[in-house]
Structures are given as structure tokens and as C-alpha cells.
PDB file of C-alpha atoms in Angstrom:
ATOM      1  CA  MET A   9      -9.361   7.870 -12.818  1.00 95.00           C
ATOM      2  CA  PHE A  10      -9.654   3.647 -15.124  1.00 98.00           C
ATOM      3  CA  ARG A  11     -13.164   2.371 -14.797  1.00 98.00           C
ATOM      4  CA  ILE A  12     -13.556  -0.824 -13.413  1.00 98.00           C
ATOM      5  CA  GLY A  13     -17.209  -2.840 -13.886  1.00 98.00           C
ATOM      6  CA  THR A  14     -17.356  -5.906 -11.755  1.00 98.00           C
ATOM      7  CA  VAL A  15     -19.382  -8.726 -12.875  1.00 98.00           C
ATOM      8  CA  ASN A  16     -21.426 -10.660  -9.719  1.00 98.00           C
ATOM      9  CA  ILE A  17     -19.984  -9.061  -6.331  1.00 97.00           C
ATOM     10  CA  ASP A  18     -20.517 -12.621  -4.963  1.00 96.00           C
ATOM     11  CA  THR A  19     -17.448 -12.679  -2.450  1.00 94.00           C
ATOM     12  CA  SER A  20     -16.043 -10.135  -0.019  1.00 94.00           C
ATOM     13  CA  HIS A  21     -13.697  -9.792  -2.974  1.00 96.00           C
ATOM     14  CA  ALA A  22     -15.216  -6.931  -4.435  1.00 97.00           C
ATOM     15  CA  PRO A  23     -16.106  -4.892  -1.577  1.00 97.00           C
ATOM     16  CA  SER A  24     -12.444  -5.492  -0.323  1.00 97.00           C
ATOM     17  CA  PHE A  25     -11.175  -4.552  -3.315  1.00 98.00           C
ATOM     18  CA  ALA A  26     -13.662  -1.314  -3.619  1.00 98.00           C
ATOM     19  CA  GLU A  27     -12.152  -0.594  -0.168  1.00 97.00           C
ATOM     20  CA  ILE A  28      -8.657  -0.367  -1.072  1.00 97.00           C
ATOM     21  CA  LEU A  29      -8.361   1.273  -4.789  1.00 97.00           C
ATOM     22  CA  LEU A  30     -10.761   4.640  -2.896  1.00 96.00           C
ATOM     23  CA  GLN A  31      -7.925   4.560  -0.807  1.00 95.00           C
ATOM     24  CA  GLY A  32      -5.343   5.138  -4.237  1.00 95.00           C
ATOM     25  CA  ASP A  33      -6.259   7.641  -6.935  1.00 96.00           C
ATOM     26  CA  VAL A  34      -5.928   5.204 -10.067  1.00 98.00           C
ATOM     27  CA  ALA A  35      -8.994   3.146 -10.566  1.00 98.00           C
ATOM     28  CA  ARG A  36     -12.566   2.712  -9.462  1.00 98.00           C
ATOM     29  CA  TYR A  37     -15.511   0.786  -9.547  1.00 98.00           C
ATOM     30  CA  THR A  38     -17.554   2.410 -11.738  1.00 98.00           C
ATOM     31  CA  ALA A  39     -20.424  -0.381 -13.244  1.00 98.00           C
ATOM     32  CA  ILE A  40     -21.684  -3.692 -11.982  1.00 98.00           C
ATOM     33  CA  TYR A  41     -23.322  -6.838 -13.714  1.00 98.00           C
ATOM     34  CA  ASN A  42     -25.338  -9.078 -11.592  1.00 98.00           C
ATOM     35  CA  ASP A  43     -26.745 -12.436 -12.417  1.00 97.00           C
ATOM     36  CA  GLY A  44     -25.991 -14.196  -9.523  1.00 95.00           C
ATOM     37  CA  PHE A  45     -27.376 -15.210  -6.012  1.00 96.00           C
ATOM     38  CA  ARG A  46     -26.750 -11.577  -4.559  1.00 96.00           C
ATOM     39  CA  THR A  47     -30.087  -9.726  -3.680  1.00 96.00           C
ATOM     40  CA  ASP A  48     -31.044  -6.160  -5.517  1.00 97.00           C
ATOM     41  CA  GLU A  49     -31.002  -4.787  -1.969  1.00 96.00           C
ATOM     42  CA  GLU A  50     -27.131  -5.715  -1.905  1.00 97.00           C
ATOM     43  CA  VAL A  51     -26.080  -4.930  -5.401  1.00 98.00           C
ATOM     44  CA  ASN A  52     -27.799  -1.579  -4.752  1.00 98.00           C
ATOM     45  CA  ALA A  53     -25.897  -1.074  -1.446  1.00 98.00           C
ATOM     46  CA  PHE A  54     -22.725  -2.030  -3.091  1.00 98.00           C
ATOM     47  CA  ILE A  55     -23.543   0.775  -5.710  1.00 98.00           C
ATOM     48  CA  GLU A  56     -24.579   3.124  -3.394  1.00 98.00           C
ATOM     49  CA  LYS A  57     -21.169   1.963  -0.486  1.00 98.00           C
ATOM     50  CA  TYR A  58     -18.648   2.641  -3.247  1.00 98.00           C
ATOM     51  CA  HIS A  59     -20.088   5.405  -6.041  1.00 97.00           C
ATOM     52  CA  LEU A  60     -20.505   3.242  -8.853  1.00 98.00           C
ATOM     53  CA  GLU A  61     -22.355   5.499 -11.601  1.00 97.00           C
ATOM     54  CA  LYS A  62     -24.928   2.303 -13.176  1.00 97.00           C
ATOM     55  CA  ARG A  63     -25.719  -0.980 -13.328  1.00 98.00           C
ATOM     56  CA  TYR A  64     -26.299  -2.784 -16.522  1.00 98.00           C
ATOM     57  CA  THR A  65     -28.176  -5.814 -17.362  1.00 97.00           C
ATOM     58  CA  ASP A  66     -26.002  -6.556 -20.797  1.00 98.00           C
ATOM     59  CA  LEU A  67     -22.266  -7.090 -20.582  1.00 98.00           C
ATOM     60  CA  THR A  68     -22.083  -5.817 -23.965  1.00 98.00           C
ATOM     61  CA  GLU A  69     -23.079  -2.381 -23.388  1.00 98.00           C
ATOM     62  CA  MET A  70     -20.957  -2.145 -19.983  1.00 98.00           C
ATOM     63  CA  ALA A  71     -17.813  -3.199 -21.841  1.00 98.00           C
ATOM     64  CA  LYS A  72     -18.268   0.033 -23.840  1.00 98.00           C
ATOM     65  CA  ASN A  73     -18.209   2.496 -20.653  1.00 98.00           C
ATOM     66  CA  VAL A  74     -15.411   0.290 -18.679  1.00 98.00           C
ATOM     67  CA  ASP A  75     -11.335   0.154 -18.927  1.00 98.00           C
ATOM     68  CA  ILE A  76     -10.994  -2.932 -17.493  1.00 98.00           C
ATOM     69  CA  ALA A  77     -13.600  -5.719 -15.982  1.00 98.00           C
ATOM     70  CA  PHE A  78     -12.964  -7.756 -12.723  1.00 98.00           C
ATOM     71  CA  ILE A  79     -15.097 -11.142 -13.248  1.00 98.00           C
ATOM     72  CA  GLN A  80     -15.915 -12.293  -9.606  1.00 98.00           C
ATOM     73  CA  SER A  81     -18.393 -14.944  -9.672  1.00 97.00           C
ATOM     74  CA  CYS A  82     -17.658 -17.491  -7.457  1.00 97.00           C
ATOM     75  CA  ASN A  83     -19.009 -19.477 -10.130  1.00 98.00           C
ATOM     76  CA  TRP A  84     -15.863 -20.389 -12.053  1.00 98.00           C
ATOM     77  CA  ASP A  85     -17.458 -22.403 -14.693  1.00 98.00           C
ATOM     78  CA  ARG A  86     -18.767 -18.950 -16.009  1.00 98.00           C
ATOM     79  CA  HIS A  87     -15.729 -16.878 -16.357  1.00 98.00           C
ATOM     80  CA  ILE A  88     -15.030 -17.302 -19.769  1.00 98.00           C
ATOM     81  CA  GLU A  89     -18.842 -16.620 -20.617  1.00 98.00           C
ATOM     82  CA  MET A  90     -18.702 -13.926 -18.708  1.00 98.00           C
ATOM     83  CA  ALA A  91     -15.465 -12.347 -19.683  1.00 98.00           C
ATOM     84  CA  LYS A  92     -15.874 -12.833 -23.657  1.00 98.00           C
ATOM     85  CA  PRO A  93     -18.000  -9.534 -23.973  1.00 98.00           C
ATOM     86  CA  PHE A  94     -15.606  -7.638 -22.896  1.00 98.00           C
ATOM     87  CA  LEU A  95     -12.400  -9.147 -24.537  1.00 98.00           C
ATOM     88  CA  ASP A  96     -14.596  -9.166 -27.753  1.00 98.00           C
ATOM     89  CA  ALA A  97     -14.965  -5.370 -26.912  1.00 98.00           C
ATOM     90  CA  GLY A  98     -10.857  -5.249 -26.821  1.00 98.00           C
ATOM     91  CA  VAL A  99     -11.292  -4.425 -23.275  1.00 98.00           C
ATOM     92  CA  PRO A 100      -8.482  -6.155 -20.631  1.00 98.00           C
ATOM     93  CA  VAL A 101     -10.294  -8.439 -17.754  1.00 98.00           C
ATOM     94  CA  PHE A 102      -9.184  -9.850 -14.350  1.00 98.00           C
ATOM     95  CA  ILE A 103     -10.233 -12.944 -13.361  1.00 98.00           C
ATOM     96  CA  ASP A 104     -10.676 -13.771  -9.836  1.00 97.00           C
ATOM     97  CA  LYS A 105      -9.575 -16.855  -8.499  1.00 97.00           C
ATOM     98  CA  PRO A 106      -9.814 -19.771  -9.330  1.00 97.00           C
ATOM     99  CA  ILE A 107      -9.543 -18.458 -12.831  1.00 98.00           C
ATOM    100  CA  VAL A 108     -11.795 -22.003 -14.108  1.00 98.00           C
ATOM    101  CA  GLY A 109     -12.021 -25.094 -12.939  1.00 98.00           C
ATOM    102  CA  ASN A 110     -11.114 -27.555 -15.422  1.00 98.00           C
ATOM    103  CA  LEU A 111      -8.704 -28.766 -18.128  1.00 98.00           C
ATOM    104  CA  ARG A 112     -10.791 -27.209 -21.512  1.00 98.00           C
ATOM    105  CA  ASP A 113     -11.373 -24.100 -20.131  1.00 98.00           C
ATOM    106  CA  CYS A 114      -7.568 -23.952 -18.758  1.00 98.00           C
ATOM    107  CA  LYS A 115      -6.631 -24.099 -22.655  1.00 98.00           C
ATOM    108  CA  THR A 116      -9.102 -21.591 -24.116  1.00 98.00           C
ATOM    109  CA  LEU A 117      -7.911 -18.927 -21.790  1.00 98.00           C
ATOM    110  CA  GLU A 118      -4.439 -19.889 -23.373  1.00 98.00           C
ATOM    111  CA  GLN A 119      -6.123 -19.906 -26.781  1.00 98.00           C
ATOM    112  CA  LEU A 120      -7.180 -16.227 -26.376  1.00 98.00           C
ATOM    113  CA  ALA A 121      -4.128 -15.016 -24.611  1.00 98.00           C
ATOM    114  CA  LYS A 122      -2.298 -15.991 -27.632  1.00 98.00           C
ATOM    115  CA  SER A 123      -4.933 -14.369 -29.948  1.00 98.00           C
ATOM    116  CA  GLY A 124      -3.517 -11.433 -27.669  1.00 98.00           C
ATOM    117  CA  LYS A 125      -6.573 -11.176 -25.501  1.00 98.00           C
ATOM    118  CA  VAL A 126      -5.304  -9.207 -22.527  1.00 98.00           C
ATOM    119  CA  ILE A 127      -6.190 -11.800 -19.300  1.00 98.00           C
ATOM    120  CA  LEU A 128      -5.123 -10.959 -15.595  1.00 98.00           C
ATOM    121  CA  GLY A 129      -5.842 -12.457 -12.297  1.00 94.00           C
ATOM    122  CA  THR A 130      -6.296 -14.474 -10.024  1.00 89.00           C
ATOM    123  CA  SER A 131      -5.496 -15.314  -6.252  1.00 94.00           C
ATOM    124  CA  ALA A 132      -3.669 -12.566  -4.206  1.00 94.00           C
ATOM    125  CA  MET A 133      -1.155 -15.301  -2.576  1.00 95.00           C
ATOM    126  CA  ARG A 134       0.985 -15.234  -5.488  1.00 95.00           C
ATOM    127  CA  TYR A 135       1.757 -11.193  -5.033  1.00 96.00           C
ATOM    128  CA  THR A 136       2.546 -11.035  -1.069  1.00 96.00           C
ATOM    129  CA  TYR A 137       4.591  -8.807   0.382  1.00 96.00           C
ATOM    130  CA  GLU A 138       5.714 -11.589   2.841  1.00 96.00           C
ATOM    131  CA  ARG A 139       6.788 -12.642  -1.126  1.00 96.00           C
ATOM    132  CA  ASP A 140       8.476  -9.441  -1.996  1.00 96.00           C
ATOM    133  CA  SER A 141      10.135  -9.518   1.629  1.00 97.00           C
ATOM    134  CA  PHE A 142      11.624 -13.075   0.606  1.00 98.00           C
ATOM    135  CA  PHE A 143      13.232 -11.950  -2.881  1.00 97.00           C
ATOM    136  CA  ALA A 144      14.283  -8.458  -1.416  1.00 97.00           C
ATOM    137  CA  VAL A 145      17.051 -11.045   0.453  1.00 98.00           C
ATOM    138  CA  PRO A 146      20.416 -10.929  -1.909  1.00 97.00           C
ATOM    139  CA  ASP A 147      20.334 -14.036  -3.536  1.00 95.00           C
ATOM    140  CA  ALA A 148      23.713 -14.686  -1.667  1.00 96.00           C
ATOM    141  CA  GLU A 149      21.999 -14.684   1.237  1.00 96.00           C
ATOM    142  CA  ARG A 150      18.798 -16.251   0.459  1.00 97.00           C
ATOM    143  CA  GLY A 151      19.959 -18.832  -2.294  1.00 97.00           C
ATOM    144  CA  GLU A 152      18.275 -21.170  -4.466  1.00 98.00           C
ATOM    145  CA  ILE A 153      14.681 -22.699  -3.912  1.00 98.00           C
ATOM    146  CA  LEU A 154      14.863 -26.376  -2.657  1.00 98.00           C
ATOM    147  CA  HIS A 155      11.256 -26.429  -1.353  1.00 98.00           C
ATOM    148  CA  VAL A 156       7.919 -24.873  -0.389  1.00 98.00           C
ATOM    149  CA  SER A 157       5.430 -26.137   1.876  1.00 98.00           C
ATOM    150  CA  THR A 158       1.905 -24.631   2.075  1.00 98.00           C
ATOM    151  CA  MET A 159      -0.908 -24.613   4.476  1.00 96.00           C
ATOM    152  CA  VAL A 160      -4.403 -23.237   4.588  1.00 94.00           C
ATOM    153  CA  GLY A 161      -8.051 -24.577   5.347  1.00 92.00           C
ATOM    154  CA  VAL A 162     -11.749 -24.596   4.020  1.00 91.00           C
ATOM    155  CA  ASP A 163     -12.051 -26.800   0.997  1.00 92.00           C
ATOM    156  CA  GLU A 164     -10.238 -28.642  -2.302  1.00 93.00           C
ATOM    157  CA  PHE A 165     -10.454 -25.947  -4.732  1.00 97.00           C
ATOM    158  CA  ASN A 166     -11.942 -22.343  -4.270  1.00 95.00           C
ATOM    159  CA  TYR A 167      -9.925 -21.790  -1.316  1.00 93.00           C
ATOM    160  CA  ALA A 168      -7.303 -24.394  -1.705  1.00 95.00           C
ATOM    161  CA  ILE A 169      -5.670 -22.559  -4.824  1.00 96.00           C
ATOM    162  CA  HIS A 170      -4.406 -19.812  -2.931  1.00 95.00           C
ATOM    163  CA  SER A 171      -1.830 -22.892  -1.575  1.00 96.00           C
ATOM    164  CA  ILE A 172      -0.569 -23.369  -4.961  1.00 97.00           C
ATOM    165  CA  GLU A 173      -0.779 -19.752  -6.334  1.00 97.00           C
ATOM    166  CA  SER A 174       1.277 -18.752  -2.771  1.00 97.00           C
ATOM    167  CA  ILE A 175       3.691 -21.406  -4.100  1.00 98.00           C
ATOM    168  CA  LEU A 176       4.078 -20.496  -7.829  1.00 98.00           C
ATOM    169  CA  GLY A 177       4.548 -16.745  -5.803  1.00 97.00           C
ATOM    170  CA  PHE A 178       7.760 -18.403  -4.559  1.00 98.00           C
ATOM    171  CA  LEU A 179       8.884 -20.220  -7.490  1.00 98.00           C
ATOM    172  CA  LYS A 180       8.120 -17.712  -9.998  1.00 95.00           C
ATOM    173  CA  GLY A 181       9.193 -18.689 -13.267  1.00 94.00           C
ATOM    174  CA  ASP A 182       9.459 -22.243 -12.783  1.00 98.00           C
ATOM    175  CA  LYS A 183       7.563 -24.811 -14.331  1.00 98.00           C
ATOM    176  CA  ALA A 184       5.157 -27.503 -12.634  1.00 98.00           C
ATOM    177  CA  LEU A 185       5.777 -30.886 -14.035  1.00 98.00           C
ATOM    178  CA  SER A 186       3.499 -33.204 -12.008  1.00 98.00           C
ATOM    179  CA  CYS A 187       1.583 -34.308  -9.197  1.00 98.00           C
ATOM    180  CA  ARG A 188       0.570 -36.914  -6.263  1.00 98.00           C
ATOM    181  CA  PHE A 189      -1.711 -36.682  -3.604  1.00 98.00           C
ATOM    182  CA  VAL A 190       0.159 -38.226  -0.728  1.00 98.00           C
ATOM    183  CA  GLY A 191      -2.734 -39.005   2.073  1.00 98.00           C
ATOM    184  CA  THR A 192      -5.259 -37.970   4.249  1.00 97.00           C
ATOM    185  CA  GLY A 193      -4.542 -37.435   8.107  1.00 97.00           C
ATOM    186  CA  LYS A 194      -7.314 -37.057  10.425  1.00 96.00           C
ATOM    187  CA  VAL A 195      -7.387 -35.810  13.956  1.00 96.00           C
ATOM    188  CA  GLY A 196     -10.782 -35.911  15.609  1.00 95.00           C
ATOM    189  CA  ASP A 197     -12.785 -35.332  13.154  1.00 95.00           C
ATOM    190  CA  VAL A 198     -10.503 -32.571  10.984  1.00 95.00           C
ATOM    191  CA  PRO A 199      -9.164 -34.073   8.075  1.00 96.00           C
ATOM    192  CA  THR A 200      -5.895 -33.146   5.993  1.00 97.00           C
ATOM    193  CA  ASP A 201      -5.018 -33.671   2.479  1.00 98.00           C
ATOM    194  CA  THR A 202      -1.355 -33.171   1.657  1.00 98.00           C
ATOM    195  CA  TYR A 203      -0.065 -33.609  -2.079  1.00 98.00           C
ATOM    196  CA  TYR A 204       3.298 -33.184  -3.956  1.00 98.00           C
ATOM    197  CA  VAL A 205       4.586 -31.088  -6.719  1.00 98.00           C
ATOM    198  CA  ARG A 206       7.736 -31.415  -8.967  1.00 98.00           C
ATOM    199  CA  PHE A 207       9.281 -28.333 -10.361  1.00 98.00           C
ATOM    200  CA  ALA A 208      11.329 -28.400 -13.869  1.00 98.00           C
ATOM    201  CA  SER A 209      14.618 -26.989 -11.835  1.00 98.00           C
ATOM    202  CA  GLY A 210      14.585 -30.010  -9.434  1.00 98.00           C
ATOM    203  CA  ALA A 211      12.463 -27.885  -6.816  1.00 98.00           C
ATOM    204  CA  THR A 212       9.532 -29.053  -5.037  1.00 98.00           C
ATOM    205  CA  ALA A 213       6.444 -27.850  -3.307  1.00 98.00           C
ATOM    206  CA  CYS A 214       3.746 -29.896  -0.810  1.00 98.00           C
ATOM    207  CA  TYR A 215       0.508 -28.221  -0.192  1.00 98.00           C
ATOM    208  CA  HIS A 216      -1.780 -29.484   2.804  1.00 97.00           C
ATOM    209  CA  ILE A 217      -5.324 -28.702   2.980  1.00 97.00           C
ATOM    210  CA  CYS A 218      -7.116 -28.636   6.638  1.00 96.00           C
ATOM    211  CA  LEU A 219     -10.686 -29.699   5.338  1.00 94.00           C
ATOM    212  CA  LYS A 220     -12.855 -29.007   7.824  1.00 90.00           C
ATOM    213  CA  GLY A 221     -12.484 -24.338   9.290  1.00 86.00           C
ATOM    214  CA  TRP A 222     -10.040 -21.648   8.187  1.00 88.00           C
ATOM    215  CA  GLN A 223      -6.516 -21.683   8.720  1.00 91.00           C
ATOM    216  CA  PRO A 224      -4.085 -19.163   8.389  1.00 90.00           C
ATOM    217  CA  SER A 225      -2.175 -19.282   5.045  1.00 92.00           C
ATOM    218  CA  THR A 226       1.027 -20.403   6.002  1.00 95.00           C
ATOM    219  CA  ALA A 227       4.436 -21.014   3.411  1.00 97.00           C
ATOM    220  CA  LEU A 228       7.798 -22.418   4.786  1.00 98.00           C
ATOM    221  CA  VAL A 229      10.408 -21.907   2.180  1.00 98.00           C
ATOM    222  CA  MET A 230      13.779 -23.686   2.016  1.00 98.00           C
ATOM    223  CA  THR A 231      16.846 -22.605   0.316  1.00 98.00           C
ATOM    224  CA  ASN A 232      20.194 -23.843  -0.256  1.00 98.00           C
ATOM    225  CA  LYS A 233      21.659 -21.725   2.204  1.00 97.00           C
ATOM    226  CA  THR A 234      18.770 -21.363   4.703  1.00 97.00           C
ATOM    227  CA  SER A 235      14.655 -21.703   5.238  1.00 98.00           C
ATOM    228  CA  PHE A 236      11.880 -18.744   5.632  1.00 98.00           C
ATOM    229  CA  ALA A 237       9.004 -19.080   7.168  1.00 98.00           C
ATOM    230  CA  TYR A 238       5.782 -16.618   6.417  1.00 97.00           C
ATOM    231  CA  LYS A 239       2.425 -16.201   7.925  1.00 94.00           C
ATOM    232  CA  LEU A 240       0.787 -14.315   4.915  1.00 91.00           C
ATOM    233  CA  ASP A 241      -0.956 -11.075   6.748  1.00 91.00           C
ATOM    234  CA  VAL A 242      -4.260 -11.172   5.350  1.00 85.00           C
ATOM    235  CA  ASN A 243      -4.822  -7.508   5.662  1.00 86.00           C
ATOM    236  CA  LYS A 244      -2.766  -7.144   3.331  1.00 93.00           C
ATOM    237  CA  LEU A 245      -3.299  -9.670   0.891  1.00 92.00           C
ATOM    238  CA  TYR A 246      -5.728  -7.445  -1.624  1.00 96.00           C
ATOM    239  CA  GLU A 247      -3.688  -3.788  -1.391  1.00 96.00           C
ATOM    240  CA  ALA A 248      -0.289  -5.848  -2.308  1.00 96.00           C
ATOM    241  CA  MET A 249      -2.051  -7.421  -5.469  1.00 96.00           C
ATOM    242  CA  LEU A 250      -4.172  -4.272  -6.686  1.00 97.00           C
ATOM    243  CA  LYS A 251      -0.632  -2.137  -6.446  1.00 97.00           C
ATOM    244  CA  HIS A 252       0.280  -4.778  -9.731  1.00 97.00           C
ATOM    245  CA  VAL A 253      -3.200  -4.374 -11.067  1.00 98.00           C
ATOM    246  CA  CYS A 254      -3.015  -0.785 -10.683  1.00 98.00           C
ATOM    247  CA  ALA A 255       0.698  -0.374 -11.867  1.00 98.00           C
ATOM    248  CA  TRP A 256      -0.121  -2.670 -15.019  1.00 98.00           C
ATOM    249  CA  LEU A 257      -3.192   0.230 -15.835  1.00 98.00           C
ATOM    250  CA  GLU A 258      -0.530   2.787 -15.789  1.00 98.00           C
ATOM    251  CA  GLY A 259       1.867   1.203 -17.831  1.00 98.00           C
ATOM    252  CA  LYS A 260       4.361   0.952 -15.015  1.00 97.00           C
ATOM    253  CA  PRO A 261       6.447  -2.280 -14.035  1.00 97.00           C
ATOM    254  CA  ASN A 262       4.691  -5.390 -12.481  1.00 97.00           C
ATOM    255  CA  ASP A 263       4.614  -8.366 -11.477  1.00 96.00           C
ATOM    256  CA  LEU A 264       1.481  -9.550 -13.031  1.00 97.00           C
ATOM    257  CA  VAL A 265       1.646 -13.233 -14.713  1.00 97.00           C
ATOM    258  CA  SER A 266       1.219 -14.463 -18.026  1.00 97.00           C
ATOM    259  CA  VAL A 267      -2.348 -16.980 -18.745  1.00 98.00           C
ATOM    260  CA  SER A 268      -0.405 -19.591 -18.781  1.00 97.00           C
ATOM    261  CA  ASP A 269       1.312 -18.824 -15.225  1.00 97.00           C
ATOM    262  CA  MET A 270      -2.568 -18.915 -14.039  1.00 97.00           C
ATOM    263  CA  THR A 271      -3.274 -21.693 -15.920  1.00 98.00           C
ATOM    264  CA  MET A 272      -0.379 -24.276 -14.162  1.00 98.00           C
ATOM    265  CA  GLY A 273      -1.687 -23.574 -10.681  1.00 98.00           C
ATOM    266  CA  VAL A 274      -5.226 -24.873 -12.129  1.00 98.00           C
ATOM    267  CA  LYS A 275      -3.453 -27.758 -14.069  1.00 98.00           C
ATOM    268  CA  ILE A 276      -1.416 -28.726 -10.769  1.00 98.00           C
ATOM    269  CA  MET A 277      -4.888 -28.867  -8.238  1.00 98.00           C
ATOM    270  CA  LEU A 278      -6.533 -31.014 -11.603  1.00 98.00           C
ATOM    271  CA  ALA A 279      -3.689 -33.554 -11.428  1.00 98.00           C
ATOM    272  CA  GLY A 280      -3.476 -33.416  -7.387  1.00 98.00           C
ATOM    273  CA  LYS A 281      -7.303 -34.207  -7.468  1.00 98.00           C
ATOM    274  CA  LYS A 282      -6.956 -36.855 -10.725  1.00 98.00           C
ATOM    275  CA  SER A 283      -3.893 -38.946  -8.365  1.00 98.00           C
ATOM    276  CA  LYS A 284      -6.121 -38.895  -5.483  1.00 98.00           C
ATOM    277  CA  GLU A 285      -9.160 -40.484  -7.387  1.00 97.00           C
ATOM    278  CA  THR A 286      -6.189 -43.211  -8.397  1.00 96.00           C
ATOM    279  CA  GLY A 287      -4.929 -43.881  -4.954  1.00 96.00           C
ATOM    280  CA  GLY A 288      -2.171 -41.776  -5.649  1.00 98.00           C
ATOM    281  CA  GLU A 289      -0.549 -42.106  -8.685  1.00 98.00           C
ATOM    282  CA  GLU A 290       2.038 -39.239  -9.398  1.00 98.00           C
ATOM    283  CA  ILE A 291       0.203 -37.444 -12.572  1.00 98.00           C
ATOM    284  CA  ALA A 292       2.027 -35.832 -15.089  1.00 98.00           C
ATOM    285  CA  LEU A 293       0.560 -31.827 -16.050  1.00 98.00           C
ATOM    286  CA  THR A 294       1.467 -32.813 -19.757  1.00 98.00           C
ATOM    287  CA  ASP A 295      -1.218 -36.377 -19.482  1.00 98.00           C
ATOM    288  CA  LEU A 296      -4.381 -34.155 -18.073  1.00 98.00           C
ATOM    289  CA  LYS A 297      -6.832 -34.677 -20.943  1.00 97.00           C
ATOM    290  CA  GLU A 298     -10.142 -32.569 -21.281  1.00 96.00           C
ATOM    291  CA  GLU A 299     -12.565 -35.774 -20.243  1.00 95.00           C
ATOM    292  CA  ASP A 300     -10.976 -35.887 -16.848  1.00 95.00           C
ATOM    293  CA  PRO A 301     -13.753 -33.912 -14.024  1.00 93.00           C
ATOM    294  CA  GLY A 302     -12.856 -30.859 -13.389  1.00 97.00           C
ATOM    295  CA  PHE A 303     -13.884 -28.918 -10.145  1.00 98.00           C
ATOM    296  CA  ASP A 304     -17.719 -28.162 -10.406  1.00 98.00           C
ATOM    297  CA  GLY A 305     -18.489 -24.263 -10.206  1.00 98.00           C
ATOM    298  CA  TYR A 306     -22.251 -24.580 -10.319  1.00 98.00           C
ATOM    299  CA  ALA A 307     -22.322 -26.992  -7.430  1.00 97.00           C
ATOM    300  CA  PHE A 308     -19.754 -25.087  -5.598  1.00 97.00           C
ATOM    301  CA  GLU A 309     -21.535 -21.411  -6.672  1.00 97.00           C
ATOM    302  CA  ALA A 310     -25.150 -23.165  -4.906  1.00 96.00           C
ATOM    303  CA  PHE A 311     -23.125 -24.314  -1.605  1.00 95.00           C
ATOM    304  CA  TYR A 312     -21.756 -21.219  -1.175  1.00 94.00           C
ATOM    305  CA  ALA A 313     -25.112 -19.215  -2.286  1.00 95.00           C
ATOM    306  CA  GLU A 314     -26.472 -21.204   0.959  1.00 93.00           C
ATOM    307  CA  GLN A 315     -23.766 -20.447   3.433  1.00 89.00           C
ATOM    308  CA  GLN A 316     -24.297 -16.322   2.568  1.00 87.00           C
ATOM    309  CA  ARG A 317     -27.989 -16.613   3.304  1.00 81.00           C
ATOM    310  CA  PRO A 318     -29.067 -15.516   6.766  1.00 73.00           C
ATOM    311  CA  LYS A 319     -29.399 -17.883   9.112  1.00 67.00           C
ATOM    312  CA  LYS A 320     -32.965 -18.584  10.653  1.00 59.00           C
TER     313      LYS A 320
END
């Protein structure tokens, strides 16, 4: 049984993952470190419910007692800081989405991977059963992808990264070249942003973000043979991804992607952000600069923590 140490249980992912893993016999959450906004009462409840062995106050010490770390802080600007003690100890890490939020951190992760550090992740949308069903169709019937459109809700990055991960799940192995902000539509008080992405194969993609309220994650895939429409089953998203993580732990075939594939999703969104800020200019991913503004993980953590507090 592989031992998982989780770092910060900010979102619903940690309990959801723990619940799914309890149904199998490959891995379990056994340790926790928490310096985020979750209270001691919440941490203790997590430990009791999922039968963890120990709460740690030092990541280096925790790294000696786990087989893999799950970095699950909602503050993506701290992900590398939290992952380093494990990577330095030779312990692989799974970094939850969004893996990072700026170009500098993307490059740091890429360098760590080149040096032999093992970094897994990120969004479950890349590994859905719906994507599997698409690739299960014989090539002659499925055809080659011309365009993918995805729709998602809530915000410009934390949740919207799912839309990009879904696109990259279908266009696996392709390389994104550029992103362009198309515009904002608004019906009543509900705005929706649209972005256009070009890929090296000639395929294109659009992602649409409803910026007010949750939307079901939807993907439309057009090929040179036909078209496919998917509404992703949120009840099976994490299960589909964790199967690949467990397969990796056991040394079995899996679809987990490289660090450069994961950071490509972040770079697409950084290019989209820059395009929006420049009035819709097409931004090549290779033209991104480290000094370009990224997405602020500390600001999101403060916002998210406030949303989680009981309403009076």
C-alpha cells in the first residue's frame, strides 16, 4: 500500500481523492501537513475520517515517511515551495491544479523535471472517461481532430484551467503555439470570455469561461470525419485520473503527462490573459516574458478562504 502525504486540504479534492482511494487497495492518505486556512478541527476530522497516521509540522520530516506527496494548497504560488522538500528527498509529488500561475514557476518546474525530479499532476479533466471513449473509436471512424471547444464556469484561472486541460486531453501530443482573446459576451449580468488557441498540427481550440457561477464542463470535438459532444461526468472525474496515478505508482502503463505538457496549459492561459490585456492581440507562447503578470495565488487563497467560512 503506497503512503500519500497531503499538503494543505484547502479544496474538496483531498477528501474526494481519499474517499475514492479507500475503495481500492493501491494507495492511502497516511499523513498530513497543514498551514493553510483549514482549522485544527477540520484537519483532525480529516485525519479521523480517513484513518491517517500522523499530522506533521515539518515537510522534510514528512518526506521521510511517505511514498508520494499530494500538494493540494489552493495557492498555486506556494506549490513549488511545498513540493521542494519532497523532491529534494527523492519523493515524487502530485501537484493539484492549477500547477503554477506564472511563467517563472513554469520554467522552474521544467528544470526540476529535467534534473530527474518526478512531478505528476494536474487537472482531472485531462484524463476523463469521456476522453477515453473518444480514443476508443477506431481511427478510421474517429478521424483527425480539427477543432475542440470547451465550456466551463466560475473564474478566469482556478477553475478555468479545467477547460484547457480538457482540450489538451483530446489534443494529446500536440503543441500549443498561441492564444488570442476573442471577446466578452454578456447576457443580463452574466459575462462570458472566449479565447482561441492554435496548435502545431493545424488544429485549433476555443475555450469559453462563464465568469459568474458554475457551469457543467462540456467539450465539443470536431474531426475530419465527424463530431463528438461530451458533458463530462463530474462524479467520475477524480476516479478516472486516480486510476492513472495508481497505475504509475505500481509501474503499470498510464497516461500521465510530462511536466512540459502540464505547464503548456498554464502558458496558454497566460497568453490568453496577456491577449485580453492588449485588446485581443494574438500572443505566441514563445513570446511570453517572466515579467508578464501571472495569476495571483495569494489573492485567490484569500478569496477562497473567505468563501469557505461559515456565513453568519
